[in-house]
Coordinates of C-alpha atoms in Angstrom, one line a residue:
Chain A
M1 CA 85.4 79.4 125.0
K2 CA 88.6 80.7 126.7
P3 CA 89.1 84.5 126.9
D4 CA 92.2 84.3 124.6
E5 CA 90.3 82.4 122.1
A6 CA 87.5 84.9 122.2
K7 CA 90.0 87.8 121.8
L8 CA 91.5 86.2 118.7
I9 CA 88.1 86.1 117.1
L10 CA 86.9 89.5 118.3
R11 CA 90.0 91.2 117.0
A12 CA 88.7 90.4 113.5
H13 CA 85.2 91.8 114.3
R14 CA 84.1 95.1 113.0
A15 CA 80.9 96.7 114.2
D16 CA 80.2 98.3 110.9
G17 CA 77.3 96.2 109.5
R18 CA 79.4 94.2 107.2
Y19 CA 80.2 91.7 109.9
R20 CA 76.9 90.1 110.9
T21 CA 76.7 89.5 114.6
D22 CA 74.7 86.3 113.9
D23 CA 77.7 84.9 112.1
P24 CA 78.3 81.8 114.1
L25 CA 82.0 82.5 114.3
F26 CA 81.4 85.8 116.1
A27 CA 78.2 84.9 117.8
E28 CA 79.9 82.7 120.4
A29 CA 82.7 85.1 121.1
L30 CA 80.2 88.0 121.4
A31 CA 78.1 86.0 123.8
E32 CA 81.2 85.5 125.8
T33 CA 81.5 89.3 126.3
A34 CA 78.1 89.2 127.9
R35 CA 79.3 86.7 130.5
D36 CA 82.7 88.1 131.1
P37 CA 82.8 91.9 132.1
A38 CA 86.6 92.0 131.8
L39 CA 86.4 90.7 128.2
A40 CA 83.6 93.1 127.5
A41 CA 85.7 96.1 128.7
W42 CA 88.6 94.9 126.6
F43 CA 86.4 94.6 123.6
T44 CA 85.0 98.1 124.0
R45 CA 88.6 99.5 124.2
E46 CA 89.6 97.4 121.2
Q47 CA 86.8 98.7 119.1
A48 CA 87.5 102.3 120.1
V49 CA 91.1 102.0 119.1
D50 CA 90.2 100.3 115.8
A51 CA 87.7 103.1 115.0
A52 CA 90.4 105.7 115.7
V53 CA 92.9 103.9 113.4
A54 CA 90.2 103.4 110.7
H55 CA 89.3 107.1 110.9
K56 CA 92.9 108.1 110.4
I57 CA 93.3 105.8 107.3
D58 CA 90.1 107.2 106.0
G59 CA 91.7 110.6 106.0
I60 CA 94.3 109.6 103.5
Q61 CA 93.5 111.4 100.2
P62 CA 94.6 110.0 96.8
P63 CA 96.8 112.4 94.9
A64 CA 95.1 115.0 92.7
G65 CA 94.7 113.8 89.2
L66 CA 94.7 110.1 89.9
R67 CA 91.1 109.6 89.1
E68 CA 91.4 111.4 85.8
S69 CA 94.6 109.5 85.0
I70 CA 92.7 106.2 85.6
L71 CA 89.8 107.2 83.4
V72 CA 92.1 108.3 80.5
G73 CA 94.2 105.2 80.8
A74 CA 91.1 103.0 80.6
R75 CA 89.9 104.8 77.5
A76 CA 93.3 104.2 76.0
S77 CA 93.1 100.5 76.7
R78 CA 89.6 100.2 75.1
L79 CA 91.0 101.9 72.0
K80 CA 93.9 99.5 72.0
R81 CA 91.5 96.6 72.0
R82 CA 89.9 98.1 68.9
G83 CA 93.2 97.3 67.3
W84 CA 94.9 100.4 66.0
R85 CA 96.9 101.7 68.9
Q86 CA 100.4 100.5 69.6
P87 CA 101.5 100.8 73.2
L88 CA 105.1 101.5 72.3
W89 CA 104.3 104.7 70.4
L90 CA 102.0 105.9 73.2
A91 CA 104.8 105.3 75.7
A92 CA 107.1 107.2 73.4
A93 CA 104.6 110.0 73.1
A94 CA 104.2 110.2 76.8
A95 CA 108.0 110.3 77.3
L96 CA 108.2 113.0 74.7
M97 CA 105.5 115.0 76.4
L98 CA 107.3 114.7 79.7
A99 CA 110.6 115.7 78.2
I100 CA 109.0 118.9 76.9
L101 CA 106.8 119.5 80.0
L102 CA 109.4 119.1 82.7
P103 CA 111.7 122.0 81.8
A104 CA 108.6 124.3 81.7
V105 CA 107.5 123.0 85.1
L106 CA 110.9 123.2 86.6
Q107 CA 111.8 126.6 85.3
R108 CA 108.4 128.0 85.8
R109 CA 108.9 130.5 82.9
G110 CA 105.6 130.0 81.3
P111 CA 104.7 127.3 78.7
A112 CA 107.6 125.8 76.8
P113 CA 107.5 126.1 73.0
V114 CA 106.0 123.0 71.4
G115 CA 107.7 121.8 68.2
A116 CA 105.8 120.4 65.2
T117 CA 106.7 116.7 66.1
A118 CA 105.7 117.1 69.7
F119 CA 102.4 118.7 68.7
G120 CA 101.7 115.9 66.3
E121 CA 102.5 113.3 68.9
F122 CA 100.2 115.0 71.4
T123 CA 97.3 115.1 69.0
L124 CA 97.7 111.4 68.2
A125 CA 97.8 110.6 71.9
H126 CA 94.8 112.9 72.6
L127 CA 92.7 111.3 69.9
A128 CA 93.7 107.8 71.2
T129 CA 93.1 108.4 74.9
A130 CA 91.1 111.5 75.7
H131 CA 88.9 112.5 72.8
E132 CA 85.4 113.2 74.1
G133 CA 83.4 112.8 70.9
H134 CA 82.0 115.2 68.3
A135 CA 80.5 118.5 69.4
S136 CA 77.4 119.7 67.7
S137 CA 76.6 123.4 68.1
P138 CA 75.3 125.2 65.0
G139 CA 78.6 127.2 64.7
L140 CA 80.7 124.1 64.9
L141 CA 78.5 122.2 62.4
A142 CA 78.9 125.1 59.9
M143 CA 82.6 125.1 60.4
A144 CA 82.8 121.3 60.1
A145 CA 80.7 121.5 56.9
A146 CA 83.2 124.1 55.5
L147 CA 86.1 121.8 56.3
A148 CA 84.3 118.8 54.7
L149 CA 84.0 120.8 51.5
A150 CA 87.3 122.6 51.5
P151 CA 89.3 122.1 48.3
Q152 CA 92.4 120.0 48.3
P153 CA 95.1 120.3 49.4
L154 CA 93.8 121.2 52.8
S155 CA 97.1 122.3 54.0
T156 CA 96.8 125.4 51.8
S157 CA 93.0 125.8 51.7
I158 CA 92.4 125.8 55.5
T159 CA 92.8 129.4 56.5
I160 CA 90.8 129.4 59.7
D161 CA 92.9 130.2 62.7
F162 CA 92.9 129.5 66.4
D163 CA 90.7 132.4 67.4
E164 CA 88.0 131.7 64.8
L165 CA 87.7 128.1 66.0
R166 CA 87.6 129.0 69.6
A167 CA 84.9 131.6 68.9
V168 CA 82.5 128.9 67.6
G169 CA 83.0 126.8 70.8
C170 CA 85.4 124.1 69.7
Q171 CA 86.7 121.7 72.3
T172 CA 89.7 123.2 74.0
V173 CA 92.6 121.2 75.5
R174 CA 95.8 122.3 77.0
V175 CA 99.2 121.1 75.7
F176 CA 102.1 121.9 78.0
G177 CA 100.4 125.2 78.9
H178 CA 99.3 126.1 75.4
E179 CA 95.6 126.3 74.5
V180 CA 94.7 124.0 71.6
V181 CA 91.3 123.9 69.9
E182 CA 90.0 120.8 68.1
I183 CA 87.2 120.3 65.6
C184 CA 86.0 117.1 64.1
F185 CA 84.6 116.8 60.5
E186 CA 83.6 114.0 58.3
R187 CA 84.8 113.8 54.7
Q188 CA 83.8 111.0 52.4
G189 CA 82.9 108.7 55.2
T190 CA 86.1 109.3 57.1
W191 CA 86.4 111.2 60.4
Y192 CA 89.2 113.8 60.7
H193 CA 90.2 115.8 63.7
L194 CA 91.8 119.2 63.2
Y195 CA 93.8 120.6 66.1
V196 CA 94.9 124.2 66.0
M197 CA 97.4 126.0 68.2
R198 CA 98.7 129.5 68.1
R199 CA 102.2 129.4 66.7
D200 CA 104.8 130.3 69.3
P201 CA 107.5 132.5 67.9
R202 CA 110.0 131.1 70.4
S203 CA 109.7 127.6 69.0
G204 CA 112.3 128.3 66.4
D205 CA 110.2 126.3 63.9
R206 CA 109.7 128.1 60.6
P207 CA 106.2 128.1 59.3
G208 CA 106.0 124.9 57.2
A209 CA 103.5 124.9 54.4
A210 CA 104.5 121.3 53.6
P211 CA 102.8 118.9 56.0
M212 CA 105.0 116.6 58.1
L213 CA 103.4 113.2 58.4
L214 CA 103.5 111.1 61.5
E215 CA 102.2 107.5 61.6
R216 CA 101.6 105.6 64.8
G217 CA 99.9 102.2 64.4
G218 CA 96.9 102.8 62.2
A219 CA 96.7 106.4 63.1
A220 CA 98.3 109.3 61.4
A221 CA 98.8 113.0 61.8
A222 CA 99.8 115.7 59.4
V223 CA 101.4 118.8 60.9
W224 CA 101.9 122.1 59.2
S225 CA 101.9 125.7 60.2
S226 CA 101.0 129.2 58.9
A227 CA 102.4 132.5 60.2
D228 CA 100.0 132.4 63.1
S229 CA 98.8 128.9 63.7
V230 CA 100.1 125.3 63.9
Y231 CA 97.7 122.7 62.5
S232 CA 97.6 118.9 63.1
L233 CA 95.1 116.9 61.1
V234 CA 94.6 113.5 62.6
T235 CA 92.7 110.4 61.7
D236 CA 92.6 106.9 63.0
T237 CA 91.9 105.4 59.6
G238 CA 95.5 105.5 58.4
A239 CA 98.0 107.7 56.6
A240 CA 96.5 107.0 53.1
A241 CA 93.3 108.8 54.2
L242 CA 95.4 111.8 55.1
R243 CA 97.6 111.7 52.0
S244 CA 94.5 111.8 49.8
L245 CA 93.6 115.2 51.3
L246 CA 97.1 116.9 51.4
Chain B
M1 CA 81.0 98.2 80.0
S2 CA 79.8 101.8 79.3
D3 CA 82.0 104.8 80.2
D4 CA 79.4 105.8 82.9
V5 CA 79.5 102.4 84.6
F6 CA 83.3 102.4 84.5
T7 CA 83.5 106.0 85.9
G8 CA 81.1 104.9 88.7
L9 CA 83.3 102.0 89.5
V10 CA 86.4 104.2 89.6
D11 CA 84.6 106.8 91.8
A12 CA 83.4 104.2 94.2
H13 CA 86.7 102.4 94.7
Y14 CA 89.8 104.3 93.6
A15 CA 90.3 106.1 96.9
S16 CA 90.1 102.8 99.0
L17 CA 92.3 101.0 96.5
Y18 CA 94.9 103.8 96.6
R19 CA 94.9 103.6 100.5
F20 CA 95.3 99.9 100.3
A21 CA 98.1 100.3 97.8
L22 CA 99.8 103.0 99.9
S23 CA 99.8 100.7 102.9
L24 CA 101.4 98.0 100.9
T25 CA 103.9 99.9 98.8
R26 CA 104.9 102.6 101.3
S27 CA 105.2 105.1 98.4
G28 CA 102.6 107.5 97.1
A29 CA 103.9 107.2 93.5
D30 CA 104.0 103.4 93.6
A31 CA 100.5 103.3 95.1
A32 CA 99.1 105.5 92.4
D33 CA 100.8 103.3 89.7
L34 CA 99.4 100.2 91.4
T35 CA 95.9 101.7 91.6
Q36 CA 96.0 102.8 87.9
Q37 CA 97.4 99.4 86.9
T38 CA 94.5 97.7 88.7
F39 CA 91.9 99.7 86.7
F40 CA 93.8 99.1 83.5
I41 CA 93.6 95.4 84.1
W42 CA 89.9 95.8 84.8
A43 CA 89.4 97.7 81.6
T44 CA 91.2 95.0 79.6
K45 CA 90.0 91.9 81.4
G46 CA 87.7 92.5 84.3
S47 CA 84.9 94.2 82.5
S48 CA 83.9 90.8 81.2
L49 CA 83.0 89.9 84.8
R50 CA 79.3 89.2 84.6
D51 CA 78.5 89.8 88.3
T52 CA 79.3 93.4 88.8
A53 CA 78.6 93.0 92.5
K54 CA 81.9 91.1 92.6
A55 CA 83.8 94.0 91.1
R56 CA 84.9 95.4 94.5
T57 CA 86.5 92.1 95.6
W58 CA 87.9 91.6 92.1
L59 CA 89.6 95.0 92.2
F60 CA 91.2 94.5 95.6
T61 CA 92.3 90.9 94.6
T62 CA 93.9 92.2 91.4
L63 CA 95.7 95.0 93.2
Y64 CA 97.1 92.6 95.8
R65 CA 98.2 90.1 93.2
E66 CA 99.9 92.8 91.2
F67 CA 101.7 94.0 94.3
I68 CA 102.8 90.5 95.1
R69 CA 103.9 89.9 91.5
T70 CA 106.0 93.1 91.6
R71 CA 107.5 92.2 94.9
R72 CA 108.5 88.7 93.6
R73 CA 110.0 90.3 90.6
D74 CA 112.0 92.6 92.8
G75 CA 113.0 89.7 95.1
R76 CA 111.5 91.4 98.1
M77 CA 109.2 88.7 99.4
S78 CA 109.8 87.4 102.8
S79 CA 108.4 84.1 104.1
I80 CA 105.8 84.3 106.8
E81 CA 107.8 81.8 108.8
D82 CA 110.7 84.4 109.0
L83 CA 108.5 87.0 110.7
P84 CA 108.6 87.7 114.4
P85 CA 105.6 86.5 116.4
G86 CA 103.1 89.1 117.5
D87 CA 103.0 90.0 121.2
Q88 CA 100.2 88.1 122.9
D89 CA 99.5 91.2 124.9
P90 CA 100.0 94.2 122.8
P91 CA 100.2 97.6 124.4
D92 CA 96.9 98.7 125.7
L93 CA 96.5 101.9 123.7
R94 CA 93.7 104.4 124.3
A95 CA 91.6 105.6 121.4
E96 CA 92.2 109.2 122.4
D97 CA 95.9 108.8 122.1
V98 CA 95.6 107.4 118.6
A99 CA 93.2 110.2 117.6
R100 CA 95.9 112.8 118.7
L101 CA 98.4 111.4 116.2
D102 CA 98.7 112.7 112.7
T103 CA 97.3 110.6 109.9
Q104 CA 100.8 110.4 108.4
V105 CA 102.2 109.0 111.7
V106 CA 99.5 106.3 111.9
L107 CA 100.2 105.5 108.2
E108 CA 103.9 105.1 108.9
A109 CA 103.2 102.8 111.9
L110 CA 100.9 100.7 109.7
Q111 CA 103.6 100.6 107.0
E112 CA 106.0 99.3 109.5
V113 CA 104.0 96.1 110.0
D114 CA 105.2 93.3 107.8
T115 CA 103.3 92.8 104.5
A116 CA 101.8 89.5 105.5
F117 CA 100.0 91.1 108.4
R118 CA 99.7 94.6 106.9
A119 CA 97.6 93.5 103.9
P120 CA 94.7 92.0 106.0
L121 CA 95.1 94.8 108.6
S122 CA 94.7 97.5 105.9
L123 CA 91.7 95.8 104.4
F124 CA 90.2 95.4 107.9
Y125 CA 90.6 99.2 108.6
L126 CA 89.5 100.2 105.1
K127 CA 86.1 98.7 105.9
D128 CA 85.3 97.9 102.3
L129 CA 85.4 94.1 102.7
S130 CA 84.0 91.6 105.1
Y131 CA 86.5 89.1 106.7
L132 CA 85.2 86.5 104.2
E133 CA 86.1 88.8 101.3
I134 CA 89.5 89.6 102.9
A135 CA 90.2 85.9 102.9
E136 CA 89.2 85.7 99.2
V137 CA 91.3 88.7 98.2
L138 CA 94.4 87.4 100.0
D139 CA 93.7 83.8 99.0
V140 CA 94.1 82.4 102.5
P141 CA 91.8 80.5 104.8
I142 CA 89.5 82.5 107.2
G143 CA 91.4 81.2 110.2
T144 CA 94.6 82.6 108.7
V145 CA 93.0 86.0 108.3
M146 CA 92.0 86.0 111.9
S147 CA 95.4 85.0 113.1
R148 CA 97.2 87.6 110.8
L149 CA 94.8 90.3 112.0
S150 CA 95.6 89.5 115.6
R151 CA 99.3 89.5 115.0
G152 CA 99.1 92.5 112.7
K153 CA 97.2 94.5 115.3
A154 CA 99.8 93.6 117.9
H155 CA 102.6 94.9 115.6
L156 CA 100.7 98.0 114.8
R157 CA 100.0 98.9 118.4
A158 CA 103.6 98.4 119.3
A159 CA 104.6 100.7 116.5
L160 CA 101.9 103.3 117.5
E161 CA 103.0 103.0 121.1
R162 CA 106.7 103.8 120.1
R163 CA 105.4 106.9 118.3
L164 CA 103.3 108.0 121.3
Q165 CA 106.3 107.5 123.6
G166 CA 108.3 109.7 121.3
A167 CA 105.6 112.3 121.1
R168 CA 105.0 112.7 124.8
V169 CA 106.0 116.1 125.9
I170 CA 108.7 116.3 128.6
E171 CA 108.1 119.5 130.5
F172 CA 111.0 121.7 131.4
P173 CA 111.2 122.5 135.0
R174 CA 109.6 125.8 135.6
T175 CA 111.6 128.6 137.2
Q176 CA 109.9 131.1 139.3
T177 CA 110.2 134.7 138.3
R178 CA 109.3 137.7 140.3

């Protein structure tokens, strides 16, 4: 084997265990280094430079949040396969979230007010992509049981507020800087998810006792507010299931 | 596929996939998108792959194909025949000189290498895949991988050498003071 031929093969060789030295392709070229000291010296330098470059590339860190973004995206795709999520509305919801989030980030004046529609869109997107399952502490179970039995219409009978729900250990998520608590409850075989956020007086929205209904694919959210809290009741079993409670 | 298995797969490969994507796209945002898109495709199609040992190769292959598809759509593909040949005798760099360079500088030099050579070169340096797997990911014969690695290394070293030349300090003449 000529030195140039050996060099071509050895440039593709990595001494990291993945390239077996008994691979016939490399074995002959490696054997050549034992016979040719100049080739052996070249190969040593070559591997040292390769190791230095590889070390630098190994130092590149993925952006913060990429891992979480991948995991949430995959969850969303699995829900999509279950057949109730429409990608268009999720994209619209994401765009809406960005539209609300960006001014807050750019101005850095604290969380931007979240309107009823944006809150409803967020809760639909959260249930579709990031919902972690039902919690089961005694306090939560008692609260869920109370919700399961609350008289209709729920928009007037639910009086629990943000602080009460947080006190029993409800799942907490952040929406554009605002803390939101969420509790799941089952009512007549259907699962509902109640998201509650403190009402922001800057939002300009008046407390609306009449629920506003949002439908996205097979999922639906009803949003209403009291003097202190904004509520979004969400289900992935359709708007009819919500209407029957409101 | 369970959430735990999927999370394990993401944890094991997302950083390497991002590095590969970054070397291809030359943009952090595009690389993040491409990495996310790769796992999205896995979540919708790849999880049916029976042999999970093949997942690594599958992910790199998918990422590369998505990159090529995007490039074709944007009309930014160049033919391998159009590319300049690699120097037969690339600059004889020293490992210590490379080690002195910032990671970003090395990355920029790598990104300067044309895509046809950059893809196998990045996979080579990422050390996730064997040369047989690199050939599989890029869908080229093994001999082509070797030749592209050789030419790619020549291009990379020339790019690194230019940066080292630029980085060398020129000392000002010292004046004696009393």
